[in-house]
Amino acid sequence: QGQLVESGGGSVQTGGSLSLSCTGRGFSGYTMAWFRQVPGKERTFVAAIRLNGGQTWYGDSVKGRFTISRSSDKKTVTLQMNSLKDEDTAVYYCAGDRNRVIVSSIGRATAYENWGQGTQVTVSS
């Protein structure tokens, strides 16, 4: 199934930018995505990308501010986060599918079988 390894994250001021990366080691899925979670709440969808076709999807709260992209070798996915808000503070998780997740399930955490360890993003003024 492979392993997803995240990097990036940290603390940034409101309005600032941050970049997260996720590298698949031995991962051979079709889609990689980012979800985020705050204590006591469910994981929510942030963005996803098809590794072959490059199609992208975004959660409503991050549209226009976040950009997901993939490397040319399709092993690394990057989430560029701009105009960060305090409410973007969360643990961010990289996810990957084993079987090609259908479009209607792109934003569902249960559609993904592979997960990274999570990385903290803290936005404050």
GROMACS .gro file of N, CA, C and O in nm, residues 40-117:
model
  312
   40GLY      N    1  -1.161   1.734   1.871
   40GLY     CA    2  -1.303   1.718   1.896
   40GLY      C    3  -1.392   1.722   1.774
   40GLY      O    4  -1.514   1.710   1.786
   41LYS      N    5  -1.331   1.739   1.657
   41LYS     CA    6  -1.411   1.745   1.534
   41LYS      C    7  -1.361   1.642   1.433
   41LYS      O    8  -1.251   1.591   1.444
   42GLU      N    9  -1.445   1.614   1.335
   42GLU     CA   10  -1.407   1.519   1.230
   42GLU      C   11  -1.309   1.583   1.133
   42GLU      O   12  -1.297   1.705   1.123
   43ARG      N   13  -1.241   1.496   1.061
   43ARG     CA   14  -1.151   1.545   0.956
   43ARG      C   15  -1.234   1.605   0.844
   43ARG      O   16  -1.334   1.547   0.803
   44THR      N   17  -1.190   1.719   0.796
   44THR     CA   18  -1.261   1.786   0.688
   44THR      C   19  -1.172   1.796   0.564
   44THR      O   20  -1.050   1.807   0.574
   45PHE      N   21  -1.236   1.792   0.451
   45PHE     CA   22  -1.166   1.791   0.322
   45PHE      C   23  -1.106   1.928   0.292
   45PHE      O   24  -1.172   2.031   0.310
   46VAL      N   25  -0.983   1.925   0.242
   46VAL     CA   26  -0.916   2.049   0.204
   46VAL      C   27  -0.898   2.055   0.052
   46VAL      O   28  -0.942   2.148  -0.014
   47ALA      N   29  -0.831   1.954  -0.003
   47ALA     CA   30  -0.804   1.954  -0.147
   47ALA      C   31  -0.763   1.814  -0.190
   47ALA      O   32  -0.719   1.734  -0.108
   48ALA      N   33  -0.779   1.787  -0.320
   48ALA     CA   34  -0.740   1.658  -0.375
   48ALA      C   35  -0.691   1.676  -0.517
   48ALA      O   36  -0.728   1.773  -0.585
   49ILE      N   37  -0.611   1.580  -0.564
   49ILE     CA   38  -0.559   1.586  -0.700
   49ILE      C   39  -0.544   1.444  -0.754
   49ILE      O   40  -0.503   1.353  -0.683
   50ARG      N   41  -0.582   1.426  -0.880
   50ARG     CA   42  -0.556   1.300  -0.950
   50ARG      C   43  -0.409   1.299  -0.992
   50ARG      O   44  -0.361   1.394  -1.054
   51LEU      N   45  -0.338   1.193  -0.961
   51LEU     CA   46  -0.195   1.188  -0.989
   51LEU      C   47  -0.167   1.178  -1.139
   51LEU      O   48  -0.066   1.229  -1.187
   52ASN      N   49  -0.254   1.116  -1.216
   52ASN     CA   50  -0.231   1.104  -1.359
   52ASN      C   51  -0.288   1.222  -1.438
   52ASN      O   52  -0.217   1.285  -1.514
   53GLY      N   53  -0.412   1.254  -1.420
   53GLY     CA   54  -0.474   1.360  -1.499
   53GLY      C   55  -0.454   1.499  -1.444
   53GLY      O   56  -0.465   1.597  -1.517
   54GLY      N   57  -0.421   1.509  -1.315
   54GLY     CA   58  -0.399   1.640  -1.256
   54GLY      C   59  -0.524   1.715  -1.217
   54GLY      O   60  -0.515   1.832  -1.177
   55GLN      N   61  -0.642   1.654  -1.229
   55GLN     CA   62  -0.764   1.723  -1.188
   55GLN      C   63  -0.759   1.754  -1.039
   55GLN      O   64  -0.705   1.676  -0.961
   56THR      N   65  -0.814   1.869  -1.004
   56THR     CA   66  -0.810   1.912  -0.865
   56THR      C   67  -0.950   1.945  -0.813
   56THR      O   68  -1.039   1.980  -0.889
   57TRP      N   69  -0.961   1.933  -0.681
   57TRP     CA   70  -1.085   1.968  -0.612
   57TRP      C   71  -1.046   2.040  -0.482
   57TRP      O   72  -0.940   2.011  -0.425
   58TYR      N   73  -1.132   2.130  -0.437
   58TYR     CA   74  -1.105   2.207  -0.317
   58TYR      C   75  -1.228   2.215  -0.228
   58TYR      O   76  -1.342   2.221  -0.277
   59GLY      N   77  -1.202   2.219  -0.098
   59GLY     CA   78  -1.309   2.247  -0.005
   59GLY      C   79  -1.351   2.394  -0.017
   59GLY      O   80  -1.269   2.478  -0.051
   60ASP      N   81  -1.475   2.423   0.012
   60ASP     CA   82  -1.527   2.559  -0.006
   60ASP      C   83  -1.448   2.662   0.073
   60ASP      O   84  -1.428   2.776   0.028
   61SER      N   85  -1.405   2.625   0.192
   61SER     CA   86  -1.339   2.723   0.279
   61SER      C   87  -1.199   2.761   0.234
   61SER      O   88  -1.143   2.859   0.284
   62VAL      N   89  -1.142   2.687   0.141
   62VAL     CA   90  -1.003   2.716   0.099
   62VAL      C   91  -0.993   2.757  -0.048
   62VAL      O   92  -0.884   2.792  -0.095
   63LYS      N   93  -1.104   2.753  -0.120
   63LYS     CA   94  -1.100   2.790  -0.262
   63LYS      C   95  -1.048   2.932  -0.279
   63LYS      O   96  -1.088   3.024  -0.208
   64GLY      N   97  -0.957   2.945  -0.374
   64GLY     CA   98  -0.898   3.076  -0.402
   64GLY      C   99  -0.780   3.110  -0.314
   64GLY      O  100  -0.710   3.208  -0.341
   65ARG      N  101  -0.757   3.031  -0.211
   65ARG     CA  102  -0.645   3.058  -0.120
   65ARG      C  103  -0.541   2.947  -0.123
   65ARG      O  104  -0.422   2.973  -0.109
   66PHE      N  105  -0.586   2.824  -0.139
   66PHE     CA  106  -0.497   2.708  -0.139
   66PHE      C  107  -0.485   2.653  -0.280
   66PHE      O  108  -0.580   2.656  -0.358
   67THR      N  109  -0.368   2.597  -0.309
   67THR     CA  110  -0.344   2.533  -0.438
   67THR      C  111  -0.276   2.399  -0.416
   67THR      O  112  -0.173   2.393  -0.347
   68ILE      N  113  -0.330   2.296  -0.475
   68ILE     CA  114  -0.269   2.164  -0.468
   68ILE      C  115  -0.204   2.133  -0.602
   68ILE      O  116  -0.260   2.165  -0.708
   69SER      N  117  -0.087   2.073  -0.597
   69SER     CA  118  -0.015   2.039  -0.720
   69SER      C  119   0.063   1.911  -0.699
   69SER      O  120   0.081   1.866  -0.586
   70ARG      N  121   0.110   1.854  -0.809
   70ARG     CA  122   0.188   1.731  -0.798
   70ARG      C  123   0.320   1.747  -0.870
   70ARG      O  124   0.331   1.826  -0.964
   71SER      N  125   0.419   1.670  -0.830
   71SER     CA  126   0.549   1.675  -0.895
   71SER      C  127   0.541   1.600  -1.028
   71SER      O  128   0.449   1.523  -1.052
   72SER      N  129   0.640   1.622  -1.112
   72SER     CA  130   0.641   1.559  -1.244
   72SER      C  131   0.651   1.407  -1.234
   72SER      O  132   0.601   1.335  -1.320
   73ASP      N  133   0.713   1.357  -1.128
   73ASP     CA  134   0.722   1.211  -1.111
   73ASP      C  135   0.601   1.155  -1.039
   73ASP      O  136   0.594   1.033  -1.015
   74LYS      N  137   0.506   1.243  -1.005
   74LYS     CA  138   0.379   1.204  -0.945
   74LYS      C  139   0.394   1.136  -0.809
   74LYS      O  140   0.306   1.065  -0.765
   75LYS      N  141   0.508   1.162  -0.743
   75LYS     CA  142   0.530   1.100  -0.613
   75LYS      C  143   0.507   1.198  -0.498
   75LYS      O  144   0.490   1.157  -0.383
   76THR      N  145   0.509   1.327  -0.528
   76THR     CA  146   0.495   1.429  -0.424
   76THR      C  147   0.381   1.524  -0.459
   76THR      O  148   0.370   1.570  -0.572
   77VAL      N  149   0.299   1.551  -0.359
   77VAL     CA  150   0.191   1.647  -0.374
   77VAL      C  151   0.217   1.762  -0.277
   77VAL      O  152   0.255   1.739  -0.162
   78THR      N  153   0.200   1.882  -0.326
   78THR     CA  154   0.224   2.001  -0.245
   78THR      C  155   0.095   2.080  -0.228
   78THR      O  156   0.017   2.095  -0.323
   79LEU      N  157   0.073   2.127  -0.108
   79LEU     CA  158  -0.040   2.215  -0.079
   79LEU      C  159   0.015   2.352  -0.043
   79LEU      O  160   0.078   2.369   0.062
   80GLN      N  161  -0.002   2.447  -0.132
   80GLN     CA  162   0.040   2.584  -0.107
   80GLN      C  163  -0.076   2.659  -0.045
   80GLN      O  164  -0.183   2.669  -0.105
   81MET      N  165  -0.053   2.711   0.074
   81MET     CA  166  -0.160   2.778   0.148
   81MET      C  167  -0.127   2.927   0.161
   81MET      O  168  -0.025   2.963   0.220
   82ASN      N  169  -0.209   3.011   0.105
   82ASN     CA  170  -0.191   3.155   0.109
   82ASN      C  171  -0.306   3.221   0.183
   82ASN      O  172  -0.412   3.160   0.202
   83SER      N  173  -0.285   3.345   0.222
   83SER     CA  174  -0.390   3.422   0.292
   83SER      C  175  -0.449   3.342   0.407
   83SER      O  176  -0.570   3.332   0.424
   84LEU      N  177  -0.361   3.287   0.487
   84LEU     CA  178  -0.406   3.198   0.594
   84LEU      C  179  -0.485   3.274   0.700
   84LEU      O  180  -0.456   3.389   0.733
   85LYS      N  181  -0.586   3.205   0.751
   85LYS     CA  182  -0.673   3.260   0.853
   85LYS      C  183  -0.656   3.180   0.982
   85LYS      O  184  -0.610   3.065   0.979
   86ASP      N  185  -0.698   3.239   1.091
   86ASP     CA  186  -0.687   3.169   1.219
   86ASP      C  187  -0.761   3.035   1.215
   86ASP      O  188  -0.716   2.936   1.273
   87GLU      N  189  -0.872   3.033   1.144
   87GLU     CA  190  -0.952   2.910   1.139
   87GLU      C  191  -0.891   2.801   1.052
   87GLU      O  192  -0.944   2.691   1.043
   88ASP      N  193  -0.778   2.830   0.989
   88ASP     CA  194  -0.705   2.726   0.916
   88ASP      C  195  -0.618   2.643   1.009
   88ASP      O  196  -0.559   2.543   0.968
   89THR      N  197  -0.608   2.685   1.134
   89THR     CA  198  -0.530   2.611   1.232
   89THR      C  199  -0.587   2.472   1.251
   89THR      O  200  -0.707   2.455   1.278
   90ALA      N  201  -0.503   2.371   1.233
   90ALA     CA  202  -0.547   2.231   1.243
   90ALA      C  203  -0.427   2.140   1.223
   90ALA      O  204  -0.319   2.186   1.186
   91VAL      N  205  -0.450   2.012   1.246
   91VAL     CA  206  -0.354   1.911   1.201
   91VAL      C  207  -0.394   1.872   1.060
   91VAL      O  208  -0.509   1.837   1.035
   92TYR      N  209  -0.300   1.880   0.970
   92TYR     CA  210  -0.325   1.850   0.829
   92TYR      C  211  -0.272   1.709   0.798
   92TYR      O  212  -0.159   1.676   0.831
   93TYR      N  213  -0.358   1.631   0.733
   93TYR     CA  214  -0.325   1.493   0.699
   93TYR      C  215  -0.325   1.473   0.548
   93TYR      O  216  -0.416   1.519   0.479
   94CYS      N  217  -0.225   1.403   0.502
   94CYS     CA  218  -0.220   1.360   0.362
   94CYS      C  219  -0.291   1.225   0.351
   94CYS      O  220  -0.276   1.140   0.439
   95ALA      N  221  -0.365   1.207   0.244
   95ALA     CA  222  -0.437   1.082   0.223
   95ALA      C  223  -0.420   1.035   0.080
   95ALA      O  224  -0.402   1.116  -0.012
   96GLY      N  225  -0.424   0.904   0.062
   96GLY     CA  226  -0.414   0.846  -0.071
   96GLY      C  227  -0.509   0.730  -0.087
   96GLY      O  228  -0.537   0.658   0.011
   97ASP      N  229  -0.559   0.712  -0.207
   97ASP     CA  230  -0.653   0.601  -0.229
   97ASP      C  231  -0.578   0.477  -0.275
   97ASP      O  232  -0.466   0.483  -0.325
   98ARG      N  233  -0.642   0.362  -0.259
   98ARG     CA  234  -0.589   0.235  -0.310
   98ARG      C  235  -0.655   0.205  -0.444
   98ARG      O  236  -0.590   0.168  -0.539
   99ASN      N  237  -0.784   0.221  -0.446
   99ASN     CA  238  -0.862   0.212  -0.568
   99ASN      C  239  -0.907   0.352  -0.604
   99ASN      O  240  -0.930   0.434  -0.516
  100ARG      N  241  -0.925   0.379  -0.729
  100ARG     CA  242  -0.958   0.513  -0.775
  100ARG      C  243  -1.089   0.561  -0.711
  100ARG      O  244  -1.196   0.512  -0.743
  101VAL      N  245  -1.076   0.659  -0.624
  101VAL     CA  246  -1.195   0.710  -0.555
  101VAL      C  247  -1.283   0.784  -0.655
  101VAL      O  248  -1.234   0.860  -0.739
  102ILE      N  249  -1.413   0.760  -0.648
  102ILE     CA  250  -1.503   0.826  -0.742
  102ILE      C  251  -1.519   0.973  -0.705
  102ILE      O  252  -1.498   1.012  -0.590
  103VAL      N  253  -1.554   1.053  -0.803
  103VAL     CA  254  -1.558   1.197  -0.785
  103VAL      C  255  -1.652   1.237  -0.671
  103VAL      O  256  -1.620   1.325  -0.591
  104SER      N  257  -1.763   1.169  -0.661
  104SER     CA  258  -1.860   1.205  -0.557
  104SER      C  259  -1.809   1.176  -0.417
  104SER      O  260  -1.867   1.223  -0.319
  105SER      N  261  -1.702   1.100  -0.405
  105SER     CA  262  -1.645   1.065  -0.275
  105SER      C  263  -1.510   1.131  -0.250
  105SER      O  264  -1.446   1.103  -0.148
  106ILE      N  265  -1.469   1.219  -0.339
  106ILE     CA  266  -1.337   1.283  -0.327
  106ILE      C  267  -1.320   1.349  -0.191
  106ILE      O  268  -1.212   1.347  -0.132
  107GLY      N  269  -1.422   1.407  -0.138
  107GLY     CA  270  -1.413   1.481  -0.013
  107GLY      C  271  -1.443   1.402   0.112
  107GLY      O  272  -1.453   1.459   0.221
  108ARG      N  273  -1.454   1.271   0.098
  108ARG     CA  274  -1.487   1.187   0.213
  108ARG      C  275  -1.362   1.118   0.265
  108ARG      O  276  -1.295   1.045   0.192
  109ALA      N  277  -1.332   1.134   0.391
  109ALA     CA  278  -1.212   1.074   0.449
  109ALA      C  279  -1.217   0.922   0.442
  109ALA      O  280  -1.113   0.857   0.426
  110THR      N  281  -1.336   0.867   0.450
  110THR     CA  282  -1.350   0.720   0.448
  110THR      C  283  -1.317   0.660   0.312
  110THR      O  284  -1.302   0.538   0.301
  111ALA      N  285  -1.304   0.742   0.209
  111ALA     CA  286  -1.271   0.692   0.076
  111ALA      C  287  -1.123   0.663   0.058
  111ALA      O  288  -1.082   0.605  -0.042
  112TYR      N  289  -1.042   0.702   0.154
  112TYR     CA  290  -0.897   0.689   0.142
  112TYR      C  291  -0.844   0.587   0.242
  112TYR      O  292  -0.882   0.586   0.359
  113GLU      N  293  -0.754   0.502   0.194
  113GLU     CA  294  -0.701   0.395   0.277
  113GLU      C  295  -0.564   0.426   0.337
  113GLU      O  296  -0.524   0.366   0.436
  114ASN      N  297  -0.494   0.517   0.276
  114ASN     CA  298  -0.358   0.548   0.321
  114ASN      C  299  -0.354   0.688   0.381
  114ASN      O  300  -0.406   0.783   0.323
  115TRP      N  301  -0.285   0.699   0.493
  115TRP     CA  302  -0.280   0.827   0.563
  115TRP      C  303  -0.139   0.856   0.613
  115TRP      O  304  -0.066   0.765   0.654
  116GLY      N  305  -0.103   0.984   0.610
  116GLY     CA  306   0.021   1.027   0.671
  116GLY      C  307   0.001   1.045   0.820
  116GLY      O  308  -0.108   1.028   0.874
  117GLN      N  309   0.109   1.087   0.886
  117GLN     CA  310   0.107   1.098   1.032
  117GLN      C  311   0.045   1.228   1.080
  117GLN      O  312   0.012   1.243   1.196
   0.00000   0.00000   0.00000
